[in-house]
C-alpha cells in the first residue's frame, strides 16, 4: 500500500514537472508583471495610510513599504503585459499628485518632477497624444510653476479626449492654475462650469467660486453662490473630510448676524487657506507669493480665523526661502492662538505646529522640532484634514530616525 502511494506521488511530481516545462517564458514574465503591478499598488496605498490605520494594518500582519511598491511598479511598466501602461500611469499619479498633495517631501513639491519627466519622455513616442499623459505633463509644468505651459497641456488634453471625465479633470486643474496665479475672475469661470457639470462635490466647487467672487469684490454673485452652497450642504454627506470642510466653511462666507458679506481681504485669506491646505502655494510665482505676504500683513481683524494670516505668512516666507521669518510667523501664530482662542478652527494650530516643527528640523534643531511635530500629532482631534496632516507628520518623524 505504501509503495502504491509513493508511486502515485512520483507520477504526480513527474506530471507537474512536465506541465511546468511547457510553460512559456513569456507567460511567466507576464504573470510576474501582473503580480508586480498589484503588489506595487497595494504597497504604495498602504504606505500612505494615516498612522492610526497603519497600527491596525501592522497588527494584522500587513506592511506598507513605499520603496518596494515603487520598485514593483517600475518592473511592471517595462514588461510586455497589458498592465504596463497602467503601471506607468500609477507612477505618474504618485510623483505628480500624491507626493505634493501629501507633502511627502515637505515643501519641495518638485521632488518627483524629474522622475515624472523621465516617465513621460520614455512614453512619448507611444502615448504623446494620450489625454491622460498630456494631463500629467500639465501637472509637471504646474509643479514647476510654469502655469502657462500647464494650461496649454490641459487644453491639448481636452482636445485629445472625448471622455467627459477627463475633460472635467483637466478643467479642475485649469481652475487651480488660475487660483495659483491669483486670477480670480478666470478661476471663477472655470469653477462655475465645474459646479454645473461635475457630479462630484458641487458644494466644493461652489465654495471655491464664492471665495473667488469675494476676492474680486463681486459680493452679489458671492451671495448667490452662498445660497447655492446652503442647498448643497443640506444634501452633502458629512462623513468625508471634504464634506466636513464645506460644512464648517459655509457659515464663514457671510456674517451670520447681519447677513452681509465681509471684506475683500477676508475672502482673499480664504483663498490662500485653500492654496495652503492643497499644497498649491509652492507653485505660486514669486510675485504671487509677495502679494500673499502683503495681504497677510493687513488688518488682523479681517482674518476669517485667528492666526490664519500668520500661518499663511509663514508658509509664504518659507517658499520664498526666508526660513527665519517663517519661524517667527509660526511662533506668532501660536501665541495668538492661546488656550482661550484655540477652541475653534483647530486645524490652524495643528498645521502651524507641523510647519514650525518641520522648519526647526531643517535648521538642525531636531529636538524642539520633534516636540512640535508630536504635539501636532497628539494634541488635536477631528479638525479639518486631520488624516492628511497625519500622513505628513508621520513622514516627517520617520525622516528624523
Short mmCIF file of C-alpha atoms in Angstrom, two decimals:
data_model
loop_
_atom_site.label_atom_id
_atom_site.label_comp_id
_atom_site.label_asym_id
_atom_site.label_seq_id
_atom_site.Cartn_x
_atom_site.Cartn_y
_atom_site.Cartn_z
CA UNK A 1 0.00 0.00 0.00
CA UNK A 2 2.82 2.34 0.91
CA UNK A 3 4.52 1.50 -2.37
CA UNK A 4 1.39 2.37 -4.35
CA UNK A 5 1.09 5.74 -2.59
CA UNK A 6 4.74 6.51 -3.31
CA UNK A 7 4.26 5.52 -6.92
CA UNK A 8 1.24 7.82 -7.31
CA UNK A 9 3.19 10.66 -5.66
CA UNK A 10 6.11 10.10 -8.02
CA UNK A 11 3.80 10.11 -11.04
CA UNK A 12 2.23 13.38 -9.84
CA UNK A 13 5.63 15.00 -9.40
CA UNK A 14 6.59 13.90 -12.89
CA UNK A 15 3.34 15.31 -14.31
CA UNK A 16 3.86 18.62 -12.51
CA UNK A 17 7.39 18.80 -13.84
CA UNK A 18 6.19 18.19 -17.38
CA UNK A 19 3.47 20.83 -17.00
CA UNK A 20 5.93 23.40 -15.74
CA UNK A 21 8.36 22.61 -18.52
CA UNK A 22 5.70 23.51 -21.09
CA UNK A 23 5.04 27.00 -19.61
CA UNK A 24 6.42 29.59 -21.98
CA UNK A 25 8.92 32.09 -20.51
CA UNK A 26 6.76 34.92 -21.86
CA UNK A 27 3.83 33.63 -19.81
CA UNK A 28 5.97 33.59 -16.68
CA UNK A 29 7.13 37.14 -17.39
CA UNK A 30 3.54 38.27 -17.95
CA UNK A 31 2.45 36.66 -14.70
CA UNK A 32 5.32 38.29 -12.81
CA UNK A 33 4.37 41.65 -14.27
CA UNK A 34 0.73 41.26 -13.26
CA UNK A 35 1.71 40.27 -9.73
CA UNK A 36 4.21 43.14 -9.51
CA UNK A 37 1.55 45.64 -10.58
CA UNK A 38 -0.91 44.51 -7.92
CA UNK A 39 1.78 44.23 -5.27
CA UNK A 40 3.14 47.68 -6.11
CA UNK A 41 -0.25 49.38 -5.93
CA UNK A 42 -1.01 47.64 -2.64
CA UNK A 43 2.31 48.60 -1.02
CA UNK A 44 2.04 52.18 -2.22
CA UNK A 45 -1.52 52.67 -0.99
CA UNK A 46 -0.90 51.07 2.40
CA UNK A 47 2.18 53.24 2.93
CA UNK A 48 0.01 56.34 2.54
CA UNK A 49 -2.49 55.39 5.23
CA UNK A 50 -2.68 57.57 8.36
CA UNK A 51 -0.65 56.30 11.35
CA UNK A 52 -3.81 55.29 13.23
CA UNK A 53 -4.76 52.88 10.45
CA UNK A 54 -1.17 51.75 9.95
CA UNK A 55 -1.11 50.43 13.50
CA UNK A 56 -4.13 48.27 12.76
CA UNK A 57 -2.65 47.12 9.45
CA UNK A 58 0.61 46.18 11.16
CA UNK A 59 -1.29 44.39 13.91
CA UNK A 60 -2.97 42.25 11.28
CA UNK A 61 0.42 41.36 9.85
CA UNK A 62 0.47 43.60 6.79
CA UNK A 63 3.19 46.06 5.88
CA UNK A 64 3.32 49.07 3.61
CA UNK A 65 6.72 49.58 2.01
CA UNK A 66 6.63 52.57 -0.34
CA UNK A 67 10.02 51.85 -1.87
CA UNK A 68 9.10 48.23 -2.56
CA UNK A 69 5.85 49.38 -4.15
CA UNK A 70 7.63 51.80 -6.46
CA UNK A 71 10.19 49.15 -7.42
CA UNK A 72 7.43 46.67 -8.25
CA UNK A 73 5.61 49.23 -10.40
CA UNK A 74 8.83 50.09 -12.23
CA UNK A 75 9.26 46.39 -13.01
CA UNK A 76 5.67 46.13 -14.23
CA UNK A 77 5.88 49.16 -16.50
CA UNK A 78 8.77 47.80 -18.61
CA UNK A 79 7.06 44.48 -19.26
CA UNK A 80 5.02 43.36 -22.25
CA UNK A 81 1.93 42.87 -20.11
CA UNK A 82 -1.23 44.87 -20.79
CA UNK A 83 -0.88 46.43 -17.33
CA UNK A 84 2.39 48.17 -18.24
CA UNK A 85 0.69 51.47 -19.23
CA UNK A 86 -1.37 51.32 -16.03
CA UNK A 87 1.82 50.91 -14.02
CA UNK A 88 3.26 53.99 -15.74
CA UNK A 89 0.12 55.99 -15.01
CA UNK A 90 0.26 54.84 -11.38
CA UNK A 91 3.84 56.07 -11.08
CA UNK A 92 2.92 59.40 -12.67
CA UNK A 93 -0.02 59.67 -10.26
CA UNK A 94 2.32 59.10 -7.34
CA UNK A 95 5.04 61.53 -8.43
CA UNK A 96 2.81 64.38 -9.61
CA UNK A 97 -0.23 64.16 -7.34
CA UNK A 98 0.40 62.07 -4.24
CA UNK A 99 3.86 63.35 -3.34
CA UNK A 100 2.99 67.06 -3.49
CA UNK A 101 -0.55 66.63 -2.16
CA UNK A 102 0.56 64.81 0.99
CA UNK A 103 3.78 66.87 1.17
CA UNK A 104 5.81 63.67 1.44
CA UNK A 105 8.91 65.72 0.62
CA UNK A 106 7.99 68.67 2.82
CA UNK A 107 7.58 71.93 0.94
CA UNK A 108 9.57 70.61 -2.01
CA UNK A 109 6.71 69.88 -4.41
CA UNK A 110 9.22 69.46 -7.25
CA UNK A 111 10.78 66.36 -5.70
CA UNK A 112 9.00 63.99 -8.05
CA UNK A 113 9.23 66.15 -11.16
CA UNK A 114 12.38 64.60 -12.63
CA UNK A 115 11.05 61.07 -12.22
CA UNK A 116 7.76 62.09 -13.83
CA UNK A 117 9.55 63.81 -16.71
CA UNK A 118 11.58 60.69 -17.38
CA UNK A 119 8.45 58.53 -17.41
CA UNK A 120 6.69 60.89 -19.81
CA UNK A 121 9.73 61.12 -22.08
CA UNK A 122 10.08 57.34 -22.28
CA UNK A 123 6.43 57.02 -23.29
CA UNK A 124 6.32 60.00 -25.62
CA UNK A 125 6.57 58.08 -28.89
CA UNK A 126 3.74 55.75 -27.94
CA UNK A 127 1.43 57.96 -25.89
CA UNK A 128 2.30 61.54 -26.85
CA UNK A 129 -1.30 62.21 -27.93
CA UNK A 130 -2.90 60.45 -24.98
CA UNK A 131 -5.12 62.75 -22.93
CA UNK A 132 -4.01 61.23 -19.62
CA UNK A 133 -0.32 61.60 -20.43
CA UNK A 134 -0.95 65.20 -21.51
CA UNK A 135 -2.75 65.71 -18.21
CA UNK A 136 0.29 64.51 -16.26
CA UNK A 137 2.55 66.65 -18.44
CA UNK A 138 0.42 69.59 -17.31
CA UNK A 139 0.84 68.53 -13.70
CA UNK A 140 4.61 68.54 -14.13
CA UNK A 141 4.53 72.04 -15.59
CA UNK A 142 2.31 73.25 -12.77
CA UNK A 143 4.64 71.84 -10.12
CA UNK A 144 7.49 73.72 -11.77
CA UNK A 145 5.39 76.92 -11.61
CA UNK A 146 5.12 77.00 -15.42
CA UNK A 147 1.41 77.74 -15.24
CA UNK A 148 1.11 78.92 -18.85
CA UNK A 149 2.68 75.69 -20.12
CA UNK A 150 0.41 73.71 -17.79
CA UNK A 151 -2.69 75.41 -19.18
CA UNK A 152 -1.50 74.66 -22.71
CA UNK A 153 -1.06 70.97 -21.85
CA UNK A 154 -4.53 70.80 -20.31
CA UNK A 155 -6.04 72.39 -23.42
CA UNK A 156 -4.35 69.74 -25.56
CA UNK A 157 -5.62 67.01 -23.24
CA UNK A 158 -9.18 68.30 -23.58
CA UNK A 159 -8.87 68.36 -27.37
CA UNK A 160 -7.43 64.83 -27.39
CA UNK A 161 -10.15 63.32 -25.22
CA UNK A 162 -13.77 62.61 -25.93
CA UNK A 163 -14.40 61.41 -22.37
CA UNK A 164 -16.36 63.75 -20.17
CA UNK A 165 -14.50 62.70 -17.03
CA UNK A 166 -11.08 63.52 -18.48
CA UNK A 167 -12.32 66.91 -19.65
CA UNK A 168 -13.64 67.72 -16.19
CA UNK A 169 -10.40 66.54 -14.62
CA UNK A 170 -8.48 68.96 -16.84
CA UNK A 171 -10.95 71.76 -16.11
CA UNK A 172 -10.38 71.14 -12.39
CA UNK A 173 -6.65 71.62 -12.93
CA UNK A 174 -7.25 74.72 -15.06
CA UNK A 175 -9.23 76.27 -12.20
CA UNK A 176 -6.41 75.58 -9.77
CA UNK A 177 -3.87 77.06 -12.19
CA UNK A 178 -5.86 80.30 -12.21
CA UNK A 179 -6.06 80.23 -8.41
CA UNK A 180 -2.29 79.78 -8.25
CA UNK A 181 -1.99 82.87 -10.43
CA UNK A 182 -4.47 84.66 -8.13
CA UNK A 183 -6.58 85.27 -11.24
CA UNK A 184 -9.93 85.21 -9.51
CA UNK A 185 -12.15 86.01 -12.49
CA UNK A 186 -10.71 83.24 -14.67
CA UNK A 187 -10.84 80.80 -11.77
CA UNK A 188 -14.46 81.72 -11.11
CA UNK A 189 -15.47 80.95 -14.71
CA UNK A 190 -13.84 77.51 -14.59
CA UNK A 191 -15.27 76.73 -11.16
CA UNK A 192 -18.84 77.67 -12.06
CA UNK A 193 -18.54 75.41 -15.10
CA UNK A 194 -17.32 72.59 -12.87
CA UNK A 195 -20.09 73.21 -10.38
CA UNK A 196 -22.66 72.90 -13.14
CA UNK A 197 -21.19 69.92 -14.98
CA UNK A 198 -19.47 67.81 -12.35
CA UNK A 199 -21.29 65.18 -10.35
CA UNK A 200 -18.55 65.29 -7.72
CA UNK A 201 -18.81 67.72 -4.79
CA UNK A 202 -20.81 70.56 -6.28
CA UNK A 203 -20.65 72.27 -2.89
CA UNK A 204 -16.84 72.32 -3.00
CA UNK A 205 -16.73 73.98 -6.41
CA UNK A 206 -19.44 76.40 -5.34
CA UNK A 207 -17.38 77.32 -2.27
CA UNK A 208 -14.28 77.91 -4.38
CA UNK A 209 -16.30 80.06 -6.77
CA UNK A 210 -17.77 82.01 -3.85
CA UNK A 211 -14.41 82.95 -2.32
CA UNK A 212 -13.18 83.97 -5.78
CA UNK A 213 -16.19 86.29 -6.07
CA UNK A 214 -15.43 87.77 -2.67
CA UNK A 215 -11.77 88.23 -3.54
CA UNK A 216 -12.83 90.08 -6.67
CA UNK A 217 -15.30 92.30 -4.83
CA UNK A 218 -18.35 90.78 -6.54
CA UNK A 219 -20.46 90.45 -3.45
CA UNK A 220 -23.83 89.98 -5.18
CA UNK A 221 -22.52 86.93 -7.01
CA UNK A 222 -20.99 85.79 -3.73
CA UNK A 223 -24.40 85.88 -2.05
CA UNK A 224 -25.91 83.92 -4.94
CA UNK A 225 -23.24 81.24 -4.60
CA UNK A 226 -23.69 81.20 -0.83
CA UNK A 227 -27.38 80.38 -1.19
CA UNK A 228 -26.48 77.54 -3.55
CA UNK A 229 -23.92 76.21 -1.08
CA UNK A 230 -26.51 76.15 1.70
CA UNK A 231 -28.72 74.00 -0.52
CA UNK A 232 -25.84 71.74 -1.50
CA UNK A 233 -24.68 71.30 2.10
CA UNK A 234 -28.12 70.10 3.12
CA UNK A 235 -27.72 67.15 0.77
CA UNK A 236 -23.98 66.61 1.19
CA UNK A 237 -22.50 63.73 3.14
CA UNK A 238 -20.77 64.94 6.28
CA UNK A 239 -18.68 61.80 6.63
CA UNK A 240 -15.90 62.81 4.25
CA UNK A 241 -13.19 65.29 5.13
CA UNK A 242 -14.20 67.48 2.22
CA UNK A 243 -17.85 67.39 3.28
CA UNK A 244 -16.92 68.45 6.81
CA UNK A 245 -14.67 71.17 5.43
CA UNK A 246 -17.51 72.72 3.41
CA UNK A 247 -19.91 72.33 6.33
CA UNK A 248 -17.54 74.33 8.54
CA UNK A 249 -16.68 76.93 5.90
CA UNK A 250 -20.16 77.73 4.60
CA UNK A 251 -21.16 79.80 7.68
CA UNK A 252 -17.94 81.81 7.33
CA UNK A 253 -18.88 83.12 3.89
CA UNK A 254 -21.29 85.74 5.23
CA UNK A 255 -21.80 87.45 8.55
CA UNK A 256 -24.40 85.26 10.24
CA UNK A 257 -25.65 88.18 12.36
CA UNK A 258 -26.14 90.75 9.60
CA UNK A 259 -26.34 88.51 6.54
CA UNK A 260 -23.79 90.70 4.77
CA UNK A 261 -20.54 89.91 3.04
CA UNK A 262 -17.15 90.57 4.61
CA UNK A 263 -14.22 92.49 3.10
CA UNK A 264 -12.17 91.58 0.04
CA UNK A 265 -9.15 90.81 2.24
CA UNK A 266 -11.26 88.38 4.26
CA UNK A 267 -12.05 86.31 1.17
CA UNK A 268 -8.52 86.50 -0.15
CA UNK A 269 -7.34 84.89 3.06
CA UNK A 270 -9.84 82.09 2.50
CA UNK A 271 -8.37 81.59 -0.98
CA UNK A 272 -4.87 81.50 0.49
CA UNK A 273 -6.05 78.94 3.02
CA UNK A 274 -7.17 76.73 0.13
CA UNK A 275 -3.85 77.15 -1.64
CA UNK A 276 -2.06 76.22 1.56
CA UNK A 277 -4.21 73.22 2.51
CA UNK A 278 -3.99 71.79 -1.01
CA UNK A 279 -0.23 72.41 -1.00
CA UNK A 280 -0.51 74.60 -4.10
CA UNK A 281 1.32 77.63 -2.68
CA UNK A 282 4.77 76.30 -3.66
CA UNK A 283 3.64 76.52 -7.29
CA UNK A 284 2.87 80.23 -6.97
CA UNK A 285 5.24 82.67 -8.63
CA UNK A 286 7.50 84.89 -6.54
CA UNK A 287 5.29 87.84 -7.42
CA UNK A 288 2.16 86.00 -6.27
CA UNK A 289 3.84 84.96 -3.01
CA UNK A 290 4.79 88.57 -2.34
CA UNK A 291 1.20 89.63 -2.95
CA UNK A 292 0.09 87.00 -0.45
CA UNK A 293 2.62 88.29 2.08
CA UNK A 294 1.38 91.84 1.63
CA UNK A 295 -2.22 90.79 2.23
CA UNK A 296 -1.26 88.74 5.29
CA UNK A 297 0.28 91.83 6.86
CA UNK A 298 -3.07 93.61 6.64
CA UNK A 299 -5.59 94.21 9.39
CA UNK A 300 -5.73 91.12 11.61
CA UNK A 301 -9.34 91.90 12.49
CA UNK A 302 -10.29 90.93 8.93
CA UNK A 303 -8.96 87.38 9.06
CA UNK A 304 -11.59 84.61 9.00
CA UNK A 305 -9.84 82.56 11.69
CA UNK A 306 -7.47 83.61 14.45
CA UNK A 307 -3.88 83.00 13.38
CA UNK A 308 -4.70 82.12 9.76
CA UNK A 309 -2.85 85.15 8.38
CA UNK A 310 0.25 84.23 10.40
CA UNK A 311 0.13 80.63 9.18
CA UNK A 312 -0.15 81.72 5.54
CA UNK A 313 2.51 84.39 6.05
CA UNK A 314 4.91 81.82 7.48
CA UNK A 315 4.28 79.46 4.57
CA UNK A 316 4.87 82.26 2.04
CA UNK A 317 8.15 83.21 3.73
CA UNK A 318 9.19 79.57 3.67
CA UNK A 319 8.51 79.21 -0.06
CA UNK A 320 10.43 82.43 -0.68
CA UNK A 321 13.41 80.93 1.15
CA UNK A 322 13.32 83.06 4.32
CA UNK A 323 13.28 80.31 6.92
CA UNK A 324 13.85 82.54 9.96
CA UNK A 325 10.99 84.86 9.02
CA UNK A 326 8.70 81.87 8.54
CA UNK A 327 9.60 80.53 12.00
CA UNK A 328 8.80 83.93 13.54
CA UNK A 329 5.41 83.94 11.83
CA UNK A 330 4.62 80.42 13.03
CA UNK A 331 5.58 81.28 16.60
CA UNK A 332 3.45 84.40 16.44
CA UNK A 333 0.52 82.30 15.25
CA UNK A 334 0.87 80.00 18.26
CA UNK A 335 0.97 83.00 20.60
CA UNK A 336 -2.21 84.41 19.12
CA UNK A 337 -3.96 81.06 19.38
CA UNK A 338 -3.81 80.97 23.14
CA UNK A 339 -6.00 78.48 25.04
CA UNK A 340 -8.93 80.91 25.02
CA UNK A 341 -8.90 81.12 21.21
CA UNK A 342 -7.99 77.54 20.42
CA UNK A 343 -11.44 76.01 20.72
CA UNK A 344 -12.45 76.69 17.13
CA UNK A 345 -10.59 76.21 13.85
CA UNK A 346 -8.08 73.90 15.46
CA UNK A 347 -6.62 72.95 12.10
CA UNK A 348 -4.75 76.28 12.21
CA UNK A 349 -2.98 75.22 15.40
CA UNK A 350 -2.29 71.69 14.19
CA UNK A 351 -0.86 72.81 10.86
CA UNK A 352 1.25 75.58 12.37
CA UNK A 353 2.73 73.11 14.87
CA UNK A 354 3.64 70.85 11.96
CA UNK A 355 5.14 73.71 9.96
CA UNK A 356 7.11 75.03 12.92
CA UNK A 357 8.39 71.57 13.78
CA UNK A 358 9.42 70.87 10.19
CA UNK A 359 11.12 74.26 9.86
CA UNK A 360 13.09 73.76 13.06
CA UNK A 361 14.23 70.34 11.88
CA UNK A 362 15.55 71.83 8.64
CA UNK A 363 17.87 74.12 10.64
CA UNK A 364 19.08 71.15 12.72
CA UNK A 365 17.02 71.99 15.79
CA UNK A 366 15.69 68.44 15.78
CA UNK A 367 14.80 68.14 19.45
CA UNK A 368 12.50 71.17 19.56
CA UNK A 369 11.22 70.42 16.08
CA UNK A 370 10.27 66.89 17.03
CA UNK A 371 8.42 68.13 20.11
CA UNK A 372 6.23 70.38 17.95
CA UNK A 373 5.59 67.55 15.49
CA UNK A 374 4.49 65.26 18.32
CA UNK A 375 2.21 67.98 19.68
CA UNK A 376 0.63 68.35 16.26
CA UNK A 377 0.12 64.59 16.16
CA UNK A 378 -1.41 64.14 19.61
CA UNK A 379 -2.86 67.43 20.84
CA UNK A 380 -5.75 67.89 18.39
CA UNK A 381 -8.51 65.69 17.03
CA UNK A 382 -11.33 65.99 14.48
CA UNK A 383 -10.00 69.09 12.74
CA UNK A 384 -10.01 69.85 9.01
CA UNK A 385 -7.95 67.35 7.00
CA UNK A 386 -6.59 65.60 10.07
CA UNK A 387 -5.65 62.39 8.25
CA UNK A 388 -3.87 64.34 5.52
CA UNK A 389 -1.74 66.17 8.08
CA UNK A 390 -1.08 62.96 9.99
CA UNK A 391 0.46 61.45 6.86
CA UNK A 392 2.79 64.45 6.63
CA UNK A 393 3.69 64.28 10.32
CA UNK A 394 4.34 60.55 10.10
CA UNK A 395 6.62 61.10 7.12
CA UNK A 396 8.49 63.94 8.86
CA UNK A 397 9.01 61.92 12.05
CA UNK A 398 10.20 58.92 10.07
CA UNK A 399 12.80 61.08 8.32
CA UNK A 400 14.22 62.07 11.72
CA UNK A 401 15.12 58.47 12.59
#
